[in-house]
mmCIF file of C-alpha atoms in Angstrom:
data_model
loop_
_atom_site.group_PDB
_atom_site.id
_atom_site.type_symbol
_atom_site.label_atom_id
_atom_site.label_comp_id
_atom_site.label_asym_id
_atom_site.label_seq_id
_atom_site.Cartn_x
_atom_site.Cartn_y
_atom_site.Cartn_z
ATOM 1 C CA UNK A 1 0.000 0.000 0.000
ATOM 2 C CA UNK A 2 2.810 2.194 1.190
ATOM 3 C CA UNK A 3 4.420 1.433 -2.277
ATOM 4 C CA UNK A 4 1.719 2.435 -4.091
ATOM 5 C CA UNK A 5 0.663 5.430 -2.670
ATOM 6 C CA UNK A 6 4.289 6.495 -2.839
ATOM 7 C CA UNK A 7 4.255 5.872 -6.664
ATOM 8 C CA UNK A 8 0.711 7.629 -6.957
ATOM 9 C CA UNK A 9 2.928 10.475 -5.532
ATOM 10 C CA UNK A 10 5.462 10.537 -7.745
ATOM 11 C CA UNK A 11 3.489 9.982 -10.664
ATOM 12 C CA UNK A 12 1.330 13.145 -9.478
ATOM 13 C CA UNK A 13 4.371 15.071 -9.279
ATOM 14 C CA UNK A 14 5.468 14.280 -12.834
ATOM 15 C CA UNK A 15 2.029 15.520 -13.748
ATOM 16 C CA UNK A 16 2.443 18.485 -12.695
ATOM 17 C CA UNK A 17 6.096 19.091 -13.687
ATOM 18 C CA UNK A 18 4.756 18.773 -17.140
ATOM 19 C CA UNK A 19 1.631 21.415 -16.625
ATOM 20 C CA UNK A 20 4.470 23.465 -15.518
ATOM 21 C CA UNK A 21 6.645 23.301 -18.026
ATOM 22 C CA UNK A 22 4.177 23.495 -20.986
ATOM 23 C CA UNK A 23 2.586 26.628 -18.993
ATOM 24 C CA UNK A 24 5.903 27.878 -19.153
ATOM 25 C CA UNK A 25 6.587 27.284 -22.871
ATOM 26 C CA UNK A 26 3.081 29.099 -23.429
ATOM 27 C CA UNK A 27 3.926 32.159 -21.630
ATOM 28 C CA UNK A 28 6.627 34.927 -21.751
ATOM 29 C CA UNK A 29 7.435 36.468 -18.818
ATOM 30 C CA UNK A 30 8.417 40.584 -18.274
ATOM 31 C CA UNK A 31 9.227 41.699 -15.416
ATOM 32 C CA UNK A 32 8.849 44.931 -13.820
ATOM 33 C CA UNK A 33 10.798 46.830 -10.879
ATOM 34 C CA UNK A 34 8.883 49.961 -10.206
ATOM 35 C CA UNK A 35 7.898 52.244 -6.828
ATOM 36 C CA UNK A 36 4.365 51.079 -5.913
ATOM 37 C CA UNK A 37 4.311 52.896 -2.731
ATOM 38 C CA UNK A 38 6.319 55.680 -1.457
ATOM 39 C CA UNK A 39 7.247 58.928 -1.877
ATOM 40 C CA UNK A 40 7.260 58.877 -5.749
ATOM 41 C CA UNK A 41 4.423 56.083 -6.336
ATOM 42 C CA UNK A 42 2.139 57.515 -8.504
ATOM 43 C CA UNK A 43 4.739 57.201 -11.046
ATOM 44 C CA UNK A 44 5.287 53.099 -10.585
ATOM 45 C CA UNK A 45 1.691 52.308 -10.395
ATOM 46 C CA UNK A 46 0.336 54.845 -13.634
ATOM 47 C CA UNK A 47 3.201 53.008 -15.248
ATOM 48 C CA UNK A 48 2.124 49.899 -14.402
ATOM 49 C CA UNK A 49 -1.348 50.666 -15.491
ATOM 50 C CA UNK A 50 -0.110 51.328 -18.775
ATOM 51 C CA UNK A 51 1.989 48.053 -18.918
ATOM 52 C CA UNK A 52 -1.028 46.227 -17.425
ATOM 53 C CA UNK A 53 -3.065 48.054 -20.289
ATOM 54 C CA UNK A 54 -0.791 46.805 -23.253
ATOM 55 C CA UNK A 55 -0.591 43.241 -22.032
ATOM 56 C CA UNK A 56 -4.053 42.838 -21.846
ATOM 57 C CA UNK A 57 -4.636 44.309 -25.069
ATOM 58 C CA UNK A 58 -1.795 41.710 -26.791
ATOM 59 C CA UNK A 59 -2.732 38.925 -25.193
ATOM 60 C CA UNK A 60 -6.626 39.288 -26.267
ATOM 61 C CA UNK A 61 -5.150 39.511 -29.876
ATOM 62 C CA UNK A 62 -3.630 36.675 -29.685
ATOM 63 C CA UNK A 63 -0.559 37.374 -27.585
ATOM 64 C CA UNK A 64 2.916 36.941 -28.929
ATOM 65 C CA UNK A 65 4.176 34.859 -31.706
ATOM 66 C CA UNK A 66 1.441 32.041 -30.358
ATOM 67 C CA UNK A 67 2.392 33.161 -26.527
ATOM 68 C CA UNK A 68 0.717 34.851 -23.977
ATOM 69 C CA UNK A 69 2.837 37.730 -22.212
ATOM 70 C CA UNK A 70 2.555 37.466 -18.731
ATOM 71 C CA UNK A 71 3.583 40.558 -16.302
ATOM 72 C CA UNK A 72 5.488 39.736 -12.739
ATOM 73 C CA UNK A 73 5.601 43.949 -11.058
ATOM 74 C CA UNK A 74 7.922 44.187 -7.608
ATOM 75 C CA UNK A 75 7.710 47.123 -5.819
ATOM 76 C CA UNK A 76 11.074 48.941 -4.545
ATOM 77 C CA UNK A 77 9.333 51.944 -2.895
ATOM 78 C CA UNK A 78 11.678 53.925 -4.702
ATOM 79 C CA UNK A 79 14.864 52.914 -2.906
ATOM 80 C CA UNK A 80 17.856 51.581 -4.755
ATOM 81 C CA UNK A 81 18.883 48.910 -2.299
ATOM 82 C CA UNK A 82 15.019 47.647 -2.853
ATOM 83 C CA UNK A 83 15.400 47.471 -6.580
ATOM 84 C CA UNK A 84 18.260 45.870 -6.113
ATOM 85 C CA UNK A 85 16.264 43.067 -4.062
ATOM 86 C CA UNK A 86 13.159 43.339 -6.835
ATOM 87 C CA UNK A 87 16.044 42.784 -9.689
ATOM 88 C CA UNK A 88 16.951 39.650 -7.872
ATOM 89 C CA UNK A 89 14.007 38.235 -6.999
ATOM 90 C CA UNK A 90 12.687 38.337 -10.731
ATOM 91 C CA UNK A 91 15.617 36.954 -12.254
ATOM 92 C CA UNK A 92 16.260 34.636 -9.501
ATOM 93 C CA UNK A 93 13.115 32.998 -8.283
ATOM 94 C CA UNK A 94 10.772 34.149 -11.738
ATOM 95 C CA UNK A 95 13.257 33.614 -13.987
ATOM 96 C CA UNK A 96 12.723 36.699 -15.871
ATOM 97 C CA UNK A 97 15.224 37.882 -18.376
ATOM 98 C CA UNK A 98 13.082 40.879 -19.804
ATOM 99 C CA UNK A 99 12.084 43.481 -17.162
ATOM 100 C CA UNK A 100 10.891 47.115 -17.285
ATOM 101 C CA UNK A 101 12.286 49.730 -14.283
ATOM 102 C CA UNK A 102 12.552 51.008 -12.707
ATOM 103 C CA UNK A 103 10.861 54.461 -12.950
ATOM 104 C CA UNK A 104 13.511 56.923 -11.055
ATOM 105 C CA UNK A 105 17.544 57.266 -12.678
ATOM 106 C CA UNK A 106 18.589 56.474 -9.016
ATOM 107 C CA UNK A 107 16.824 53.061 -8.492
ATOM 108 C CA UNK A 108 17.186 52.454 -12.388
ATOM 109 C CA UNK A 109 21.468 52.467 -12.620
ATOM 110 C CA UNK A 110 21.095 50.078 -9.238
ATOM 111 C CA UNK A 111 20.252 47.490 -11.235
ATOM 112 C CA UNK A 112 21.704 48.211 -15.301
ATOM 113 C CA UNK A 113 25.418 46.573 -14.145
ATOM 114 C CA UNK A 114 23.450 43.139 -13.161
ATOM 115 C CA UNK A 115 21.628 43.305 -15.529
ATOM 116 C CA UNK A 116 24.458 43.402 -17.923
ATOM 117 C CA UNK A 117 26.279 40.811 -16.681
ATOM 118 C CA UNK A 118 22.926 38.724 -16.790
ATOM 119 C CA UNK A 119 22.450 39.325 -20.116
ATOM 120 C CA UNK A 120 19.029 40.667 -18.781
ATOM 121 C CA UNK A 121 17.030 42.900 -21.355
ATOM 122 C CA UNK A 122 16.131 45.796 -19.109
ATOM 123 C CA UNK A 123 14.131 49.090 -20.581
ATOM 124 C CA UNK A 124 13.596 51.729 -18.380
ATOM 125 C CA UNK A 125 10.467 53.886 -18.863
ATOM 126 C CA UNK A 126 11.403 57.237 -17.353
ATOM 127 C CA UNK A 127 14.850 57.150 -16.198
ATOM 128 C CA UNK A 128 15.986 60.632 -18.037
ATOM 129 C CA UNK A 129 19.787 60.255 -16.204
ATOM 130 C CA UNK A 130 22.451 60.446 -18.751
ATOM 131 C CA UNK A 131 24.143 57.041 -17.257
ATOM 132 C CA UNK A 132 21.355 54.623 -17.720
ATOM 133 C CA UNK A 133 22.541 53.070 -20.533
ATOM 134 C CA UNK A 134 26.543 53.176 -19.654
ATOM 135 C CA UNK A 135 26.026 49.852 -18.137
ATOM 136 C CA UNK A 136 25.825 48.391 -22.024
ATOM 137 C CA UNK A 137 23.892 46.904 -24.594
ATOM 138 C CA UNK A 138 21.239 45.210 -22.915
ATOM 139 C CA UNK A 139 19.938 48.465 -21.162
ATOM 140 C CA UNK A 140 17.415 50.349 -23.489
ATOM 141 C CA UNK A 141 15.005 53.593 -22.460
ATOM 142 C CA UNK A 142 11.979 54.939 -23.606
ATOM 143 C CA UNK A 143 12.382 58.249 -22.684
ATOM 144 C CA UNK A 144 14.237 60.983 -23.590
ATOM 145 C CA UNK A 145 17.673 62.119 -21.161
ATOM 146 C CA UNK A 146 18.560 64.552 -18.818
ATOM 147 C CA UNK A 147 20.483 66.873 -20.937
ATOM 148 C CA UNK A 148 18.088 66.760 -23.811
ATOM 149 C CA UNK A 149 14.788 68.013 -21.477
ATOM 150 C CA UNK A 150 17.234 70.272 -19.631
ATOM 151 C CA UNK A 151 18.177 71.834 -23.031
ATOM 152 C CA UNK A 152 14.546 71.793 -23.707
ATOM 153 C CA UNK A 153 13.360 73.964 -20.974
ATOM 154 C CA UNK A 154 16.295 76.312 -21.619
ATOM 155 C CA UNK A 155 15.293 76.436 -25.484
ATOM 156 C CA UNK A 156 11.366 77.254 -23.925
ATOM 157 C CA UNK A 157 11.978 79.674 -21.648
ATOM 158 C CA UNK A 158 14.305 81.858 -23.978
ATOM 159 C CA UNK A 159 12.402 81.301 -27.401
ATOM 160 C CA UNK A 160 8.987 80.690 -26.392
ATOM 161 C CA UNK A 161 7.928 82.703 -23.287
ATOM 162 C CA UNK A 162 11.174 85.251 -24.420
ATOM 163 C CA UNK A 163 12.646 85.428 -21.046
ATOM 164 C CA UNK A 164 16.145 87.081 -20.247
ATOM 165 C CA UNK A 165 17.220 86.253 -17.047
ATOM 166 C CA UNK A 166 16.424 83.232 -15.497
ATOM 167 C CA UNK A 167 16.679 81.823 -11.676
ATOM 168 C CA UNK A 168 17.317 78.232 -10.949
ATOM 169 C CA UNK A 169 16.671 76.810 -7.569
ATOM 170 C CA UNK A 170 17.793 72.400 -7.919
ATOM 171 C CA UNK A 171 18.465 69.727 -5.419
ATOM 172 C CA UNK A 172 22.078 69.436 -5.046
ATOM 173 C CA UNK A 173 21.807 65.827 -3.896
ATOM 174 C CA UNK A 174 20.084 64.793 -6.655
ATOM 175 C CA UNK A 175 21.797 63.460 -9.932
ATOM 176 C CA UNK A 176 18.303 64.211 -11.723
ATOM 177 C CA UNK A 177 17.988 67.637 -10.581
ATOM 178 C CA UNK A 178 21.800 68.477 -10.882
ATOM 179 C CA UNK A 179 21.428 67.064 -14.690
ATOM 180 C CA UNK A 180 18.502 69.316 -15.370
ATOM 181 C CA UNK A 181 19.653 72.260 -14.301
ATOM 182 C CA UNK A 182 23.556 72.217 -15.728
ATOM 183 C CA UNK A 183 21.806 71.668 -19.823
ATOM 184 C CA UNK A 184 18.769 74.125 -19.460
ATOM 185 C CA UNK A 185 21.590 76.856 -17.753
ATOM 186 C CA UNK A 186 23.288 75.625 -20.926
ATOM 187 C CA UNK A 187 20.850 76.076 -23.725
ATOM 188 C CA UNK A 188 19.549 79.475 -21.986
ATOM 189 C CA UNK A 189 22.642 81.305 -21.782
ATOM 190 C CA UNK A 190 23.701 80.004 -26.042
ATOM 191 C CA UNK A 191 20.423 81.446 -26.674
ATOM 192 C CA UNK A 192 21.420 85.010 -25.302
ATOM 193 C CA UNK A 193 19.345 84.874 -21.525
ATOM 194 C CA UNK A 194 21.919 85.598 -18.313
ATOM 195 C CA UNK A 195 20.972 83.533 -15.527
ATOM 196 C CA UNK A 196 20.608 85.809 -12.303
ATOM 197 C CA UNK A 197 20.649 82.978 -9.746
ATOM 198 C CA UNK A 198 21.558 79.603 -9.131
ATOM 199 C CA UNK A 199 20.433 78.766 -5.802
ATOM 200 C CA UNK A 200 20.487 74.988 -4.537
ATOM 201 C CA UNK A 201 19.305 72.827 -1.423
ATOM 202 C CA UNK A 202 19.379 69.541 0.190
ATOM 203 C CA UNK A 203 16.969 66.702 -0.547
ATOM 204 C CA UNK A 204 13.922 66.222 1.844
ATOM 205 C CA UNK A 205 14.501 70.289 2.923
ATOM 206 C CA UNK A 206 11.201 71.853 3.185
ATOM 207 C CA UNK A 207 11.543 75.631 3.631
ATOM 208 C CA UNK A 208 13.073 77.020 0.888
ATOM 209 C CA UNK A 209 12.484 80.354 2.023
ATOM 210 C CA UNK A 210 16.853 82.042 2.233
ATOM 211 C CA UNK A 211 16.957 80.526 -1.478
ATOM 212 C CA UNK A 212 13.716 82.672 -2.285
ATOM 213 C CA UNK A 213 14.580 85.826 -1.106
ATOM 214 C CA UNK A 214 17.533 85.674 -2.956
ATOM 215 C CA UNK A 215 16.291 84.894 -6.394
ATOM 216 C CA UNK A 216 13.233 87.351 -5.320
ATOM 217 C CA UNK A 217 16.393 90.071 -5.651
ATOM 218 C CA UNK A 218 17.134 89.051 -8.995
ATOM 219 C CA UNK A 219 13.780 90.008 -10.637
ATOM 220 C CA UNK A 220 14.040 86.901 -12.831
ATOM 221 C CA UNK A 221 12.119 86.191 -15.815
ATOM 222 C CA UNK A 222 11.313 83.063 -15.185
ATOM 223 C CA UNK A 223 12.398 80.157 -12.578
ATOM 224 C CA UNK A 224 13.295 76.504 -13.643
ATOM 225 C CA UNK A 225 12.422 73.880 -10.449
ATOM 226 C CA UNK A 226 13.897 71.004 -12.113
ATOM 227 C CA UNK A 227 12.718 68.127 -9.719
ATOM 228 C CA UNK A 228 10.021 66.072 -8.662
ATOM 229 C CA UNK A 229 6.144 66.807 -8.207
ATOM 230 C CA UNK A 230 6.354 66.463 -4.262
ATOM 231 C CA UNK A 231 9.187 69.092 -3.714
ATOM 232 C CA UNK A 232 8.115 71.288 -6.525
ATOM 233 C CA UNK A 233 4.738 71.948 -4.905
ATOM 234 C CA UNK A 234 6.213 72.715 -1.297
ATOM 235 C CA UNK A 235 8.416 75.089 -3.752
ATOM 236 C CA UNK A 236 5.977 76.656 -5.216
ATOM 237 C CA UNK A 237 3.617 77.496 -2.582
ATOM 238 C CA UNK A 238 6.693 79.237 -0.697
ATOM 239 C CA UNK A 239 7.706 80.827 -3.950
ATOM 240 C CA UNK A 240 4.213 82.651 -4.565
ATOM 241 C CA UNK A 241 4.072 83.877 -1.108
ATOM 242 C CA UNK A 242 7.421 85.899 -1.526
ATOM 243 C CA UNK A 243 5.147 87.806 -4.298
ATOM 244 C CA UNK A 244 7.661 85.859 -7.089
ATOM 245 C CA UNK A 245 5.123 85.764 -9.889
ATOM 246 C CA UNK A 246 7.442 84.779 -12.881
ATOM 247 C CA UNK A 247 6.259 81.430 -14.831
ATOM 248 C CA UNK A 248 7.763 78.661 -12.958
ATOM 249 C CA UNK A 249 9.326 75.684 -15.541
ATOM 250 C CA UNK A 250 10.372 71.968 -15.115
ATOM 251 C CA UNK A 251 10.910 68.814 -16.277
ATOM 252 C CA UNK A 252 8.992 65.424 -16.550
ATOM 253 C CA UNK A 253 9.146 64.425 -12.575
ATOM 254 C CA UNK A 254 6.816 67.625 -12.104
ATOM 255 C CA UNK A 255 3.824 64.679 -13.934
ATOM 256 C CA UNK A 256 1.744 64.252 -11.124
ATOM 257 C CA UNK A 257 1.599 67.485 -9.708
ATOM 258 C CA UNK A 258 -2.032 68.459 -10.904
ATOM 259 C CA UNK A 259 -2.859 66.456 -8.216
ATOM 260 C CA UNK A 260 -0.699 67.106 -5.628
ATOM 261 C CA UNK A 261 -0.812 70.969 -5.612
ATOM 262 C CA UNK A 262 -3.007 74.317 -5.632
ATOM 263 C CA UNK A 263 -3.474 77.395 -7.695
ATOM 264 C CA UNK A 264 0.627 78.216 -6.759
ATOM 265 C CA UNK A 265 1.762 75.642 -9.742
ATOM 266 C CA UNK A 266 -1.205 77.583 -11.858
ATOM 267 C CA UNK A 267 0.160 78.321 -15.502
ATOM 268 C CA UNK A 268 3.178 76.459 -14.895
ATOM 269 C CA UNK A 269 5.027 74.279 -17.642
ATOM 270 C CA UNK A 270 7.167 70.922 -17.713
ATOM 271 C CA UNK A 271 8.794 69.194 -20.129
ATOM 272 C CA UNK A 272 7.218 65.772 -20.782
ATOM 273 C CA UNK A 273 6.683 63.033 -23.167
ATOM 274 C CA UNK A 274 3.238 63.020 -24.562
ATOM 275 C CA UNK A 275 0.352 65.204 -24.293
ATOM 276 C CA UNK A 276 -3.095 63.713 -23.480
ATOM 277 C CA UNK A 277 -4.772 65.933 -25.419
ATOM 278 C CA UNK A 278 -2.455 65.475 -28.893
ATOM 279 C CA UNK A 279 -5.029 64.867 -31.725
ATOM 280 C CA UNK A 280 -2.059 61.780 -32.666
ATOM 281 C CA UNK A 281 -4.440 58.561 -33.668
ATOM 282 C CA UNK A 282 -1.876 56.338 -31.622
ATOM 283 C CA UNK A 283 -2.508 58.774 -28.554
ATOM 284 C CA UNK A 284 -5.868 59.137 -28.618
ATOM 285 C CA UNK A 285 -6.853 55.813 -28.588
ATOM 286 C CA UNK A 286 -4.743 54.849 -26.117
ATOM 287 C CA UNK A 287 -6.540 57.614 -24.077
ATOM 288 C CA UNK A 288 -9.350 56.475 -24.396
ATOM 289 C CA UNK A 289 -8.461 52.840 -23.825
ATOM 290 C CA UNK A 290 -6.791 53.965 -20.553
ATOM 291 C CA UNK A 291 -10.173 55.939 -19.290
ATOM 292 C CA UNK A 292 -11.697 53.159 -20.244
ATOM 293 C CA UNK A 293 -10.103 50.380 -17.976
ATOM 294 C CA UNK A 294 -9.244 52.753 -15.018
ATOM 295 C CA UNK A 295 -11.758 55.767 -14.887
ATOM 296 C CA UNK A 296 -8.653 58.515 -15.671
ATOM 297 C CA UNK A 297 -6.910 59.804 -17.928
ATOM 298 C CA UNK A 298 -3.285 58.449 -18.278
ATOM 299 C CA UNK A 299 -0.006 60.628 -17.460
ATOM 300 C CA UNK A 300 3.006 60.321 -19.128
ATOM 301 C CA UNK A 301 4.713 57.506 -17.093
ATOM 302 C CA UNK A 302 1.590 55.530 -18.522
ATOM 303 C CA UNK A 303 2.207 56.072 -21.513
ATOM 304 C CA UNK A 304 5.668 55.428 -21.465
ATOM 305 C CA UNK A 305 5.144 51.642 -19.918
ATOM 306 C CA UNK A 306 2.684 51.209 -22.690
ATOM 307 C CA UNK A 307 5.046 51.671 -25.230
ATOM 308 C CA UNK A 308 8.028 49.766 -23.270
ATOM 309 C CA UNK A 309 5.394 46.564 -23.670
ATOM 310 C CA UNK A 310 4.515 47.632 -27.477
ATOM 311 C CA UNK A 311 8.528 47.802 -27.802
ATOM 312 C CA UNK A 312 9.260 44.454 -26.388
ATOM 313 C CA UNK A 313 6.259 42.957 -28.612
ATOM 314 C CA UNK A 314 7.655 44.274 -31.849
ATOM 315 C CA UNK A 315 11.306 43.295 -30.678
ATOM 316 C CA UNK A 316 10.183 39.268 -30.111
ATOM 317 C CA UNK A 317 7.958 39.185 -33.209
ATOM 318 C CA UNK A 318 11.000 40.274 -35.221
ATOM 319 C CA UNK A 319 13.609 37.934 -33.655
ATOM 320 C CA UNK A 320 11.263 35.247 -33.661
ATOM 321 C CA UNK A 321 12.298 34.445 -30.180
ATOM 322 C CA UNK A 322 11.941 35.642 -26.713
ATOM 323 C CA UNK A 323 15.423 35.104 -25.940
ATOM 324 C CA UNK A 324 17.107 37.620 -24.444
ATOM 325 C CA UNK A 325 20.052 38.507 -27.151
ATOM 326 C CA UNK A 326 17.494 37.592 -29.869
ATOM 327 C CA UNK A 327 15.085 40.888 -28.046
ATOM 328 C CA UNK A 328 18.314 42.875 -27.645
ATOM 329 C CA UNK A 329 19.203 42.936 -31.339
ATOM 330 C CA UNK A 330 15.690 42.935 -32.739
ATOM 331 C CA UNK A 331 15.524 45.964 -30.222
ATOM 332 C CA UNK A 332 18.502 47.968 -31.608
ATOM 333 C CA UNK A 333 16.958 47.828 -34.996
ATOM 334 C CA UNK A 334 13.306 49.333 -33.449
ATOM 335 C CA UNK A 335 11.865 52.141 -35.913
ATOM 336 C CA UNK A 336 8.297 52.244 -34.941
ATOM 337 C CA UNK A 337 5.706 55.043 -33.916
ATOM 338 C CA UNK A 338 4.161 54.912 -30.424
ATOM 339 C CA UNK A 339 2.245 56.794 -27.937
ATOM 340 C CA UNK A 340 4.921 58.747 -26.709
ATOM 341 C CA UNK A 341 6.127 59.329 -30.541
ATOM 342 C CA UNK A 342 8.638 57.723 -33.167
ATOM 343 C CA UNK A 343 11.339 55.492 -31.660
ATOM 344 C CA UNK A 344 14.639 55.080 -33.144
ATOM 345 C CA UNK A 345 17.847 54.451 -30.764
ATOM 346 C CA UNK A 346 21.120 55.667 -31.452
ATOM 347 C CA UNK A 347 23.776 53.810 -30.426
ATOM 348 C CA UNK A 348 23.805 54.240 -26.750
ATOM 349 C CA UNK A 349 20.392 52.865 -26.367
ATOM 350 C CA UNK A 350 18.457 56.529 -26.101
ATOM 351 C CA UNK A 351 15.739 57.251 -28.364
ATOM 352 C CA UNK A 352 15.492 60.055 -30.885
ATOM 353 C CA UNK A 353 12.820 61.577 -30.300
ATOM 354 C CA UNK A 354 11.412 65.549 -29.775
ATOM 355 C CA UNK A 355 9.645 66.976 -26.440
ATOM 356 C CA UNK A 356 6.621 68.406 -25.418
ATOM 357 C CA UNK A 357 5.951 71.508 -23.324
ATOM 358 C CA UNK A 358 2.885 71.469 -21.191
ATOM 359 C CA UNK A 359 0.928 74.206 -19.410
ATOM 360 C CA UNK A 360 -0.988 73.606 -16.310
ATOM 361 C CA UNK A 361 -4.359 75.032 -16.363
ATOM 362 C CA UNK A 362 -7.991 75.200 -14.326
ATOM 363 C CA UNK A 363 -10.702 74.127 -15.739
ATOM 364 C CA UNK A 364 -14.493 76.035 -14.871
ATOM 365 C CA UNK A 365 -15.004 73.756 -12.020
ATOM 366 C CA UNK A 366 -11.563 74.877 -10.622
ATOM 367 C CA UNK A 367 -9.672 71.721 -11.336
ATOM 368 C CA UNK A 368 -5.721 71.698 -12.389
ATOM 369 C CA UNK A 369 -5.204 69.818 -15.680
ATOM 370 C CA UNK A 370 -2.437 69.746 -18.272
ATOM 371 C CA UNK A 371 -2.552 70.686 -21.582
ATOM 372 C CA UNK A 372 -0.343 71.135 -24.969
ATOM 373 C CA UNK A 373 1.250 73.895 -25.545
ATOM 374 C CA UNK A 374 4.636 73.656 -27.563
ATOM 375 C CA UNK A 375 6.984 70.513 -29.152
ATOM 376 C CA UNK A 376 9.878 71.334 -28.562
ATOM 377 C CA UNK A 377 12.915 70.627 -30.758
ATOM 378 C CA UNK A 378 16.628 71.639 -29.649
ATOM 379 C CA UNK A 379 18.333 70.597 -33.145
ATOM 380 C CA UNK A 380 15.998 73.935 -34.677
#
């Protein structure tokens, strides 16, 4: 009896080894690193919404090459040390060798050297840092780079809203902030403005107030906050209370702040990667597919997961293989419109790709929203 249950066992257990293993044949796993909760979570979970969005989408079409894509999301809180633990645990335990993340440059370059030396396909959505993609060819990015929306902003604030002196007040702390500020001080000066101060702080400060009165002195133009939506809106409220009623101008980590702030961030604009409100085909319907699945309409980090999944699609279809140097080459050779525009890498793994400008605005019912107001293009 003992024998036979024993062998009733083990023939159970072969069962499902081979459920297992077919299952896993059938599927193709991406992983994702992002910040779920935290300080900076609304842009991990709108970015998982749009990867969530895409997948579901491809995998009621069929899926991919005859497979269905299935998503495995670890949440690092936006902490570097925590990626580092999400990186592991997907490669490791999931046996992932595609993943998206994470969303910030910080928690992204945690992970690009293992990645690497994995031979891990890893696309980050919204890392804008310069050394992303230093780690080597493996590491791809949707978005556009530091310098390029720090040029940006400079090119906006001295062609577009014709300013002459500009003030600067950045995070010293912070590579993304630093990174910002050095290209649009750059770009604003080669385009004839003088920039009248430069003032800096420490991350996680929250009176800003000595840095104020000194740009206040200046009589500036306009002021560039290049950092993220939190900060920005503590910034801005103290800003407008010193009476400093020049435009205020960022980057893409002010998306989110419509929510997070009052009438002080009111006719603001940031650099960013789409526009909600384009008339683009590829845009609007992915609008309205967005509203349709989670009641909202989707922000740029959204978008920019979306096309990370649409990427990775394209890049197995053409390889013919999910494998990860298969994606990788298939991936260098990517010349596709998306949501978030045309993608073509150069040879450091950064796409080509122009800017937007957006303008915050209130609506009649007194609600902040975004809209389009320039495309921006530093090569002009």
């Amino acid at each position: 009896m003992k024998k036979s249950v024993t062998l009733l066992a083990l023939t159970a257990a072969f069962v499902l080894a081979g459920c297992s293993k077919k299952s896993d044949a059938d599927t193709i796993k991406i992983g994702g690193v992002a910040p779920l909760s935290g300080g900076v979570a609304v842009y991990g979970v709108e970015c998982k919404n749009g990867i969530d969005l895409a997948i579901a989408e491809i995998n009621a079409a069929g899926g991919v090459n005859g497979k269905t894509l299935e998503f495995i999301c670890e949440d690092d809180e936006g902490d570097a040390a925590k990626s580092v633990n999400a990186y592991t645990k997907l490669v490791t335990n999931d046996g992932v060798n595609l993943v998206i993340g994470s969303l910030t440059s910080g928690c992204t370059i945690a992970i690009t050297q293992q990645a690497q030396a994995n031979g891990v396909v890893q696309i980050a959505p919204a890392a804008t840092a310069l050394a992303v993609t230093d780690a080597g060819n493996y590491i791809f990015r949707a978005c556009y780079t530091d310098p390029f929306q720090g040029r940006v902003g400079g090119k906006f604030a001295a062609v577009n809203l014709g300013a002459k002196k500009a003030a600067v007040l950045f995070d010293i702390g912070n590579d993304y902030s630093v990174g910002l500020k050095d290209n649009f001080v750059a770009e604003f000066t080669a385009r004839g403005g003088e920039v009248v101060a430069e003032e800096s702080y420490i991350t996680n400060d929250k009176d800003f107030n000595a840095q104020l009165t000194k740009i206040k002195s200046t009589n500036p133009d306009v002021v560039y906050l290049p950092d993220y939506y939190g900060t920005v809106s503590l910034i801005a409220k103290q800003l407008r209370a010193q009476g400093i009623d020049a435009p205020i101008v960022g980057a893409d980590g002010w998306d989110g702040l419509v929510g997070q702030a009052g009438d002080e961030v009111l006719g603001g604009y940031y650099s960013n990667h789409y526009a909600e409100d384009s008339t683009d085909e590829k845009v609007q319907s992915f609008v309205k597919a967005f509203n349709g699945k989670y009641g909202k309409a989707p922000n740029a980090f959204a978008a920019l997961g979306y096309d990370c999944v649409y990427m990775l699609k394209a890049a197995i279809e053409n390889a013919g293989s999910s494998d990860a140097e298969a994606v990788r080459d298939a991936l260098e050779n990517i010349n596709m419109d998306l949501v978030t525009g045309h993608i073509v890498f150069d040879a450091k793994h950064n796409p080509l790709k122009s800017a937007v400008m957006v303008k915050i605005s209130k609506d009649a019912e007194g609600n902040l929203y975004t809209a389009y107001e320039a495309t921006v293009d530093i090569n002009e």
